[in-house]
PDB file of C-alpha atoms in Angstrom:
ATOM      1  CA  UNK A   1     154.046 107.229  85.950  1.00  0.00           C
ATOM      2  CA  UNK A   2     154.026 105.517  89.048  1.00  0.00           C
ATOM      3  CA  UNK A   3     157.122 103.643  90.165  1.00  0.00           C
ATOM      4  CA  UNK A   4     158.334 102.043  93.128  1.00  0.00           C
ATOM      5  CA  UNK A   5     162.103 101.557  93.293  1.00  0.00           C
ATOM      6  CA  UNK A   6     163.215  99.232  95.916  1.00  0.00           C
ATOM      7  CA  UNK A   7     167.242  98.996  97.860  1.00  0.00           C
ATOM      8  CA  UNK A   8     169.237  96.110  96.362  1.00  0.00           C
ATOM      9  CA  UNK A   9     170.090  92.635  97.140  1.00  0.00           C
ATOM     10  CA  UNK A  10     171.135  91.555 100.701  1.00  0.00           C
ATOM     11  CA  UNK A  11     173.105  88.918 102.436  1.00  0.00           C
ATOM     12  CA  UNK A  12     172.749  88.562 105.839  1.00  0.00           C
ATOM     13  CA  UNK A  13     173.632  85.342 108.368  1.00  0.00           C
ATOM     14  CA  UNK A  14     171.023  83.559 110.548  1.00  0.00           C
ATOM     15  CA  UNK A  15     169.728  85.460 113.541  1.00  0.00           C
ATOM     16  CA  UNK A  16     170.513  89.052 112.120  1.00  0.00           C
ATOM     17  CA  UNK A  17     167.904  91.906 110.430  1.00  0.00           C
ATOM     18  CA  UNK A  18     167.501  93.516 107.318  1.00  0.00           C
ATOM     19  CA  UNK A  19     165.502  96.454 106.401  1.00  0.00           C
ATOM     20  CA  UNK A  20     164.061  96.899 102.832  1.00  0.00           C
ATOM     21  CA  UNK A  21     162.861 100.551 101.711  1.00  0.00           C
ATOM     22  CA  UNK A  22     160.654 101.216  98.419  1.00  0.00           C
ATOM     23  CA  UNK A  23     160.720 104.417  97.164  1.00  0.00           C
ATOM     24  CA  UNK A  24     157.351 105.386  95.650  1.00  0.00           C
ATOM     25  CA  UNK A  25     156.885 108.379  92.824  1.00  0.00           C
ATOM     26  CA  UNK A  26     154.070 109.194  90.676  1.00  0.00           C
ATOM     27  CA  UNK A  27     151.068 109.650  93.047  1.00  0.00           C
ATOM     28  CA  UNK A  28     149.975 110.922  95.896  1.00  0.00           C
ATOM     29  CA  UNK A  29     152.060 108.435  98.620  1.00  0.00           C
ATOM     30  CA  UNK A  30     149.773 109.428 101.486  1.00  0.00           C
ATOM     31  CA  UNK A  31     146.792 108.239  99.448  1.00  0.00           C
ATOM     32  CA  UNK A  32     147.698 104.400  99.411  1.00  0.00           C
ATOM     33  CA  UNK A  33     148.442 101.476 101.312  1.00  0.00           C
ATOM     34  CA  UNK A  34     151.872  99.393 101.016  1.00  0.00           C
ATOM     35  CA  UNK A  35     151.853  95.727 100.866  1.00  0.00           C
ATOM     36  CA  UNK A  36     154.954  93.259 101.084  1.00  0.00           C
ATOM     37  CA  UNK A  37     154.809  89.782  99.529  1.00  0.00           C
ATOM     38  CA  UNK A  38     157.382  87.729  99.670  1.00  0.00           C
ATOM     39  CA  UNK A  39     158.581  84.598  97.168  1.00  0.00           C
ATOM     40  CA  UNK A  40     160.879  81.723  97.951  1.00  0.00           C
ATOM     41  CA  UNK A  41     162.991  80.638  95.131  1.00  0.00           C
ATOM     42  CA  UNK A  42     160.733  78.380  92.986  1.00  0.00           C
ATOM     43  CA  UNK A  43     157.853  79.444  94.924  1.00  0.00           C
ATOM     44  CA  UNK A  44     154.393  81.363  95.049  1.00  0.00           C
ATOM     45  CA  UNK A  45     153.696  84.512  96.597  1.00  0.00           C
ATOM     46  CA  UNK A  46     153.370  85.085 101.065  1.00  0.00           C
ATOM     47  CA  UNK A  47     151.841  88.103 101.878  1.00  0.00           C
ATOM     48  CA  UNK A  48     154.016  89.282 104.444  1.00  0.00           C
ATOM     49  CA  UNK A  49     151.759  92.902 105.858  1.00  0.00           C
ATOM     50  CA  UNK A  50     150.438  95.898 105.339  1.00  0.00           C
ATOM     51  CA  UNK A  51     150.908  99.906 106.494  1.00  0.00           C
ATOM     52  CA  UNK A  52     148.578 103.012 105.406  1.00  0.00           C
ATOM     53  CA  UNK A  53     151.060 105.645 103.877  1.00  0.00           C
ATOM     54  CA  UNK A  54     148.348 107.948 105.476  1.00  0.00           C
ATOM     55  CA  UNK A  55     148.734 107.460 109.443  1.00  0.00           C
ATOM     56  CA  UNK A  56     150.795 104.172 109.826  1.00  0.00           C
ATOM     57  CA  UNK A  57     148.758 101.334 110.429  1.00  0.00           C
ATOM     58  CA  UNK A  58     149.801  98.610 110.144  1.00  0.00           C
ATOM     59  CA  UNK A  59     148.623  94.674 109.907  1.00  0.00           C
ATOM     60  CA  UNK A  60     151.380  91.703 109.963  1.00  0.00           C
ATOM     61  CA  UNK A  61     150.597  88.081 108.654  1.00  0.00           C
ATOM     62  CA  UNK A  62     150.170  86.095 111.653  1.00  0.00           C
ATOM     63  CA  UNK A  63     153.284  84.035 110.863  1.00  0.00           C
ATOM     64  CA  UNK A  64     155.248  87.092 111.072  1.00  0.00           C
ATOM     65  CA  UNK A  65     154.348  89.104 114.007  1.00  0.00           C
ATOM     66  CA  UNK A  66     156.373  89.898 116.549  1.00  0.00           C
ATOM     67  CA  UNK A  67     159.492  89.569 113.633  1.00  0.00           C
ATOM     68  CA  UNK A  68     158.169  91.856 111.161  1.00  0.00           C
ATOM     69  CA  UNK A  69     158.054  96.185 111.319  1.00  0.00           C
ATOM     70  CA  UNK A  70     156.459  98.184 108.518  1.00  0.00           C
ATOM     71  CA  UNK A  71     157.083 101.855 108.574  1.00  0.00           C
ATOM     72  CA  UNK A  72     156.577 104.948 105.990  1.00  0.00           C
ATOM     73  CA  UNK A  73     158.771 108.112 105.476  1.00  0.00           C
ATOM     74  CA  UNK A  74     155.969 110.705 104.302  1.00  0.00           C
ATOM     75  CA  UNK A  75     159.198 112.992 103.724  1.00  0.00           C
ATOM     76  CA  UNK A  76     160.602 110.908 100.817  1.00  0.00           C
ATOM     77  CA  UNK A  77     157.911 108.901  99.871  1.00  0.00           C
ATOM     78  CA  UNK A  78     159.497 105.691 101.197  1.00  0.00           C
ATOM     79  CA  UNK A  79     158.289 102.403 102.878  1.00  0.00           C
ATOM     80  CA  UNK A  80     160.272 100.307 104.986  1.00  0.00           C
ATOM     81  CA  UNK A  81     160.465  96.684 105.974  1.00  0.00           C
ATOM     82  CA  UNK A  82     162.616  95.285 108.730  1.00  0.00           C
ATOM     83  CA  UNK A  83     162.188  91.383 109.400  1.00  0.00           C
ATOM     84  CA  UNK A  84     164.311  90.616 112.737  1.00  0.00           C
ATOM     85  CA  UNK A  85     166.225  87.100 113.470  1.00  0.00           C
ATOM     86  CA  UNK A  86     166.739  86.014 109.819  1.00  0.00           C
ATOM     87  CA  UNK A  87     166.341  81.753 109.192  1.00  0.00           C
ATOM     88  CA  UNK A  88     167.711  80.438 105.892  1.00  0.00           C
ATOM     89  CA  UNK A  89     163.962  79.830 105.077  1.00  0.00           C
ATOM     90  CA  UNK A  90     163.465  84.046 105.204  1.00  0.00           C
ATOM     91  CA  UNK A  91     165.347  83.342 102.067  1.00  0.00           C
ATOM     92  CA  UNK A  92     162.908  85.213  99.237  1.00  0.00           C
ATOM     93  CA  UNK A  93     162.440  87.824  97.029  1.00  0.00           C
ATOM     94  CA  UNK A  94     160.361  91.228  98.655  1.00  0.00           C
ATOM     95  CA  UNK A  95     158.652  93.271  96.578  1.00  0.00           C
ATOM     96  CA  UNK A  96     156.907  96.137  98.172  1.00  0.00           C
ATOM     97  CA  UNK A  97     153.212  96.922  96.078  1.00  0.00           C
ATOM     98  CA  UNK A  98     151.114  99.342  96.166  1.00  0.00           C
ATOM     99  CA  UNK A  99     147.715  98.694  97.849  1.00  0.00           C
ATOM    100  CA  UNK A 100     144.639  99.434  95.381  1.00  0.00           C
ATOM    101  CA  UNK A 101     142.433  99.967  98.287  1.00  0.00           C
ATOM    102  CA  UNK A 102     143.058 102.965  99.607  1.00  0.00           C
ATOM    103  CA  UNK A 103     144.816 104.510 103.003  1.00  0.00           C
ATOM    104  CA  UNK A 104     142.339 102.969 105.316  1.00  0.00           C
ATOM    105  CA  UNK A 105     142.894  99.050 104.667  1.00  0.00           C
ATOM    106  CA  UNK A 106     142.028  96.254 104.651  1.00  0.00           C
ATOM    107  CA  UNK A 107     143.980  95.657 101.885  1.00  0.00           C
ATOM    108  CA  UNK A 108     142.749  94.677  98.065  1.00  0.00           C
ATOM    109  CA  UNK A 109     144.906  93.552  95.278  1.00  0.00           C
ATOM    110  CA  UNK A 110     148.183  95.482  94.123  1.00  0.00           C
ATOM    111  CA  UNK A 111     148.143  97.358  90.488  1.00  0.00           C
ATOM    112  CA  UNK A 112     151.644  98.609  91.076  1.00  0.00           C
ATOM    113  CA  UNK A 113     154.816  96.072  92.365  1.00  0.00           C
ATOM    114  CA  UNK A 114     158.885  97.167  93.082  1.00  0.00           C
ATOM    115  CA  UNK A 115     161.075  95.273  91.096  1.00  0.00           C
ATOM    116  CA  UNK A 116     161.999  93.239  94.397  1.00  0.00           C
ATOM    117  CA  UNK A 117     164.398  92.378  96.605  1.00  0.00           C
ATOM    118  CA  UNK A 118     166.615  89.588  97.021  1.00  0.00           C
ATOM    119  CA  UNK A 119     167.547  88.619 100.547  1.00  0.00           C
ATOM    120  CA  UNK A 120     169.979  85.471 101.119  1.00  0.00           C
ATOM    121  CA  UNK A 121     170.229  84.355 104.618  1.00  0.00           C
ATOM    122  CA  UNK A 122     173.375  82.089 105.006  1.00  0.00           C
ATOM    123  CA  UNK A 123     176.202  80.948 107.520  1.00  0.00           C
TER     124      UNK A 123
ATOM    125  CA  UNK B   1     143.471  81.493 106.825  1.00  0.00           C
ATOM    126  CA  UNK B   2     141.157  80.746 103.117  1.00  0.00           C
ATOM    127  CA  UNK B   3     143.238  78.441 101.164  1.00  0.00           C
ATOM    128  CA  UNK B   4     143.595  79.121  97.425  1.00  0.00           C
ATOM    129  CA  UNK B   5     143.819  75.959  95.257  1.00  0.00           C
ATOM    130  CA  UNK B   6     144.836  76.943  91.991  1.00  0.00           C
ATOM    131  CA  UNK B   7     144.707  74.358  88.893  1.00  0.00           C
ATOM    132  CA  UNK B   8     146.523  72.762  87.121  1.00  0.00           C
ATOM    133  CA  UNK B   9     149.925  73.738  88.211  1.00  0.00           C
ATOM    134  CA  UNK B  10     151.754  73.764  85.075  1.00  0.00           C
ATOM    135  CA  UNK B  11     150.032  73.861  81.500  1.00  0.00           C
ATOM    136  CA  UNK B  12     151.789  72.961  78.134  1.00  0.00           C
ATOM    137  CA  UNK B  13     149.678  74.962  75.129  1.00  0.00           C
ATOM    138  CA  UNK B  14     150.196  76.471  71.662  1.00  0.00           C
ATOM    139  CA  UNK B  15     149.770  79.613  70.433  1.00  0.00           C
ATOM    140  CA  UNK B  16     146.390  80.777  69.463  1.00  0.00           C
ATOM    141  CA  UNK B  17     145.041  77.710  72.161  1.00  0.00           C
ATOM    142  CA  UNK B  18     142.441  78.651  74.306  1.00  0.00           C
ATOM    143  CA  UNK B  19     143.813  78.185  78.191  1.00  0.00           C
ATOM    144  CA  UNK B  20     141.532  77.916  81.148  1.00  0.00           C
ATOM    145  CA  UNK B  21     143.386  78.074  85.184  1.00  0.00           C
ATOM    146  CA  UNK B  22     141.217  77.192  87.599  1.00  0.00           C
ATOM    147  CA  UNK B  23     140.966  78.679  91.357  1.00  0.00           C
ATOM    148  CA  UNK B  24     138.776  77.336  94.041  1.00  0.00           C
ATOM    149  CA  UNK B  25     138.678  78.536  97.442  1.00  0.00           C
ATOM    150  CA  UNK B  26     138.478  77.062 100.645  1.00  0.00           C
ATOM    151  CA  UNK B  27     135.696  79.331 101.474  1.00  0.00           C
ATOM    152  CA  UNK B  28     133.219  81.698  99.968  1.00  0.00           C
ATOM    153  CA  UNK B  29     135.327  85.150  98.984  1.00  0.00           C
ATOM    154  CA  UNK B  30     132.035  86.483  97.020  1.00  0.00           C
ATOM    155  CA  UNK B  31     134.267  88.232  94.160  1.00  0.00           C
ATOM    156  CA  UNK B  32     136.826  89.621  95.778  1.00  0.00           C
ATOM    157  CA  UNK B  33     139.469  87.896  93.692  1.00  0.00           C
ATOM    158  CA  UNK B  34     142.640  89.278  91.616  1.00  0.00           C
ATOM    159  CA  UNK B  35     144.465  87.736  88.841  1.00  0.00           C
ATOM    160  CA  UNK B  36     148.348  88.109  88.153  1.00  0.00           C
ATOM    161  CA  UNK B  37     150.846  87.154  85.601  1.00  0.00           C
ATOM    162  CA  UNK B  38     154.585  87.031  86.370  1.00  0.00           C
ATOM    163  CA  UNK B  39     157.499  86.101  84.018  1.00  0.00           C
ATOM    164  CA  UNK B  40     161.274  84.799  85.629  1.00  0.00           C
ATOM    165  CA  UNK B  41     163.155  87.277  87.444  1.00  0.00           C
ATOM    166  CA  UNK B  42     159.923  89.631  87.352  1.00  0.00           C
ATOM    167  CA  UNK B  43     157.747  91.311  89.747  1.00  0.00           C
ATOM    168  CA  UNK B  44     153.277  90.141  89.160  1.00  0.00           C
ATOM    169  CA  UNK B  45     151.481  92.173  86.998  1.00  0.00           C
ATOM    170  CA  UNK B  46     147.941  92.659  87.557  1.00  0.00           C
ATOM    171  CA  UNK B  47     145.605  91.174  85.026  1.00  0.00           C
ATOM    172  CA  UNK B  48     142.097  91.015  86.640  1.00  0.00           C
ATOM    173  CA  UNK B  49     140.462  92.326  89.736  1.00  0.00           C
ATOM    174  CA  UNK B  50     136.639  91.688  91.598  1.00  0.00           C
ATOM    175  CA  UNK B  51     137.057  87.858  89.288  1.00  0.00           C
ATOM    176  CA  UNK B  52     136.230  89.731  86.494  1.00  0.00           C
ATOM    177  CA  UNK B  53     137.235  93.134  85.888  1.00  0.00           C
ATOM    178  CA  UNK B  54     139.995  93.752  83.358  1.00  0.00           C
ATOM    179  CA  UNK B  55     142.640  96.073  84.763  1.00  0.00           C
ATOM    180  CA  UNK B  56     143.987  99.025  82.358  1.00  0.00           C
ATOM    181  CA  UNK B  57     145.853  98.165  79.815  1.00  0.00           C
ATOM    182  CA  UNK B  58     145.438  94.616  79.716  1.00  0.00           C
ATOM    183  CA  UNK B  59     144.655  92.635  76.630  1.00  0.00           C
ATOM    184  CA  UNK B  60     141.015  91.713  75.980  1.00  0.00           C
ATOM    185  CA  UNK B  61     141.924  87.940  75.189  1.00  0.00           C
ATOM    186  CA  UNK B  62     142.446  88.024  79.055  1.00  0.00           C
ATOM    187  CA  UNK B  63     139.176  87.324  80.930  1.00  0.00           C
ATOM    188  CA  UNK B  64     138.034  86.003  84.616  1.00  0.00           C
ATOM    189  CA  UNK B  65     134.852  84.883  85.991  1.00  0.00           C
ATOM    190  CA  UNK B  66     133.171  82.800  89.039  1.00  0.00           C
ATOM    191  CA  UNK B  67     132.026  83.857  92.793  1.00  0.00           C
ATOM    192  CA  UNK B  68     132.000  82.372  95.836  1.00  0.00           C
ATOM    193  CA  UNK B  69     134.543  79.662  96.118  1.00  0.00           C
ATOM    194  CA  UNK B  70     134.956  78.816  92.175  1.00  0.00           C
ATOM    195  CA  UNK B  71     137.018  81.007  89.427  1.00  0.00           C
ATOM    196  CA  UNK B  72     138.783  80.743  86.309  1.00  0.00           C
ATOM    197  CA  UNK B  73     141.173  83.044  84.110  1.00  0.00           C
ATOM    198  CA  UNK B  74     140.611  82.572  80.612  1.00  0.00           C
ATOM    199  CA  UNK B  75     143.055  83.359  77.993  1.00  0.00           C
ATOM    200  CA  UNK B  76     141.337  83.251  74.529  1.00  0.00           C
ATOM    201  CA  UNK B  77     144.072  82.893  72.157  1.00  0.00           C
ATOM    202  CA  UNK B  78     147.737  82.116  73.463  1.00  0.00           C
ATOM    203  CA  UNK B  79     150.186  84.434  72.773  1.00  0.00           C
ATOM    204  CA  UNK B  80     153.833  84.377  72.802  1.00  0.00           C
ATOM    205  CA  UNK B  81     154.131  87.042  75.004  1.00  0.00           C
ATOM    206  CA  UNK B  82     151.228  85.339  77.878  1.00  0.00           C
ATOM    207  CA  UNK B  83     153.690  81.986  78.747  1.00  0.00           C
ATOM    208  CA  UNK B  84     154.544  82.642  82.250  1.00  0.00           C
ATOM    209  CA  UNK B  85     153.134  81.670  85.920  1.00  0.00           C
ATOM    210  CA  UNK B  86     149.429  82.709  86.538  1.00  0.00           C
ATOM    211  CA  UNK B  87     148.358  83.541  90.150  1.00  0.00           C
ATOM    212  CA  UNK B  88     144.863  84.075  92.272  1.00  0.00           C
ATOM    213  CA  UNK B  89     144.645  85.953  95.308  1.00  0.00           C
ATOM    214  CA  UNK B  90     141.895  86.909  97.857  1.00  0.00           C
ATOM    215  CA  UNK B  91     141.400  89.830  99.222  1.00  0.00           C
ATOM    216  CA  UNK B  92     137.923  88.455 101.093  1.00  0.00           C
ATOM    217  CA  UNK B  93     139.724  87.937 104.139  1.00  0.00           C
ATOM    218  CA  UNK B  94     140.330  91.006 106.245  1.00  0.00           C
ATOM    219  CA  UNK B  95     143.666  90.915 107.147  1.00  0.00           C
ATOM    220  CA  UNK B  96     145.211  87.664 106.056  1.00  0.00           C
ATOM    221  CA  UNK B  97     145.721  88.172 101.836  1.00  0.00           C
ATOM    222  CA  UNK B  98     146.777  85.132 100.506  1.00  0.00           C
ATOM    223  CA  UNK B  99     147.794  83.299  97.027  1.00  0.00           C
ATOM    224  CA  UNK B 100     146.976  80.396  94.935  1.00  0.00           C
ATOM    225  CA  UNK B 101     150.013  78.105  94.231  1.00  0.00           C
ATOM    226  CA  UNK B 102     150.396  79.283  90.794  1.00  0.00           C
ATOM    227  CA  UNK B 103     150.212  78.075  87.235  1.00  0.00           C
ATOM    228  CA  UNK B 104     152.694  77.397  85.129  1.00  0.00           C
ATOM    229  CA  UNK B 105     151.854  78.036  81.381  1.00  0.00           C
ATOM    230  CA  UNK B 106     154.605  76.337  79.143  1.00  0.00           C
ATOM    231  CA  UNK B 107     155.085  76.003  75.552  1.00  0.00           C
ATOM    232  CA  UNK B 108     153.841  72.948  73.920  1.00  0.00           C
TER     233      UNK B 108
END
């Protein structure tokens, strides 16, 4: 069945980075796209980017770029997602989800979601 | 960025009511619309895809229609197991995915 397992909860301070991986099993990795949505506590859902398992592409939400790197390890099956120079508002829950569309993008909607990720930014 | 408008935020029902969300958009998306459900301290799970297909799985009191900028979610008979936040998303706009607010369905 397919699963993705995602690293546990962080706590970093303002101004530093943390990197997320999802570890996906149960299909072909290479054959899918990786989204990551992010949700503030007691709020919806902020698509956060995209990357094609396949060759790497990637697309960031606007807000994001230049903060935000997506990257796959084809070896292990595992996405990655670093967001750079933390604010207490980059306090969410990431889940990584797979991308129904295919390898190519744009993305579609997500049939399979990691169990998340809670990262705390505080001083 | 197409702004998803979902309504009303929270809902108070009983079991076996019928529930309709609402979801307008801020521009035409044609169908390319996805329903999710997610309970506290869990990850969505996707109900509906294209506004009206039913995903795998997914029980047939669940059901979505509309196009263009107008869409609802229709549960049919409340369950116990269906109160929990209901979101929209389009996937119309290359590039830039984005949610609804959510819906909050609550026990009357």
């Amino acid at each position: 069945q397919v699963q993705l397992v995602q690293s546990g909860a962080e706590v970093k301070k303002p101004g530093a980075s943390v990197k997320v991986s999802c570890k996906a099993s149960g299909y072909t990795f290479t054959s899918y796209g990786i989204s990551w949505v992010r949700q503030a506590p007691g709020q919806g859902l902020e698509w956060m980017g995209w990357i094609s398992a396949y060759n790497g592409n990637t697309n960031y939400a606007q807000k994001l770029q230049g903060r935000v790197t997506m990257t796959t390890d084809t070896s292990t099956s595992t996405a990655y997602m670093e967001l750079r120079s933390l604010r207490s508002d980059d306090t969410a829950v990431y889940y990584c989800a797979r991308d129904y569309g295919g390898n190519s993008g744009p993305p579609d909607y997500f049939d399979y979601w990691g169990q998340g990720t809670l990262v705390t930014v505080s001083s | 960025d197409i702004q998803m408008t979902q309504s009303p935020s929270t809902l108070s029902a009983s079991v076996g009511d019928r529930v309709t969300i609402t979801c307008r958009a801020s521009q035409s998306i044609s169908s390319w619309l996805a329903w999710y459900q997610q309970k506290p301290g869990k990850a969505p799970k996707l109900l509906i895809y294209k506004a009206s297909s039913l995903e795998s799985g997914v029980p047939s009191r669940f059901s979505g229609s509309g196009s263009g900028t107008e869409f609802t979610l229709t549960i049919s008979s409340l369950q116990p197991d269906d109160f929990a936040t209901y979101y929209c998303q389009q996937y119309n706009s290359y590039w830039a995915l984005t949610f609804g607010g959510g819906t909050k369905v609550e026990i009357k």
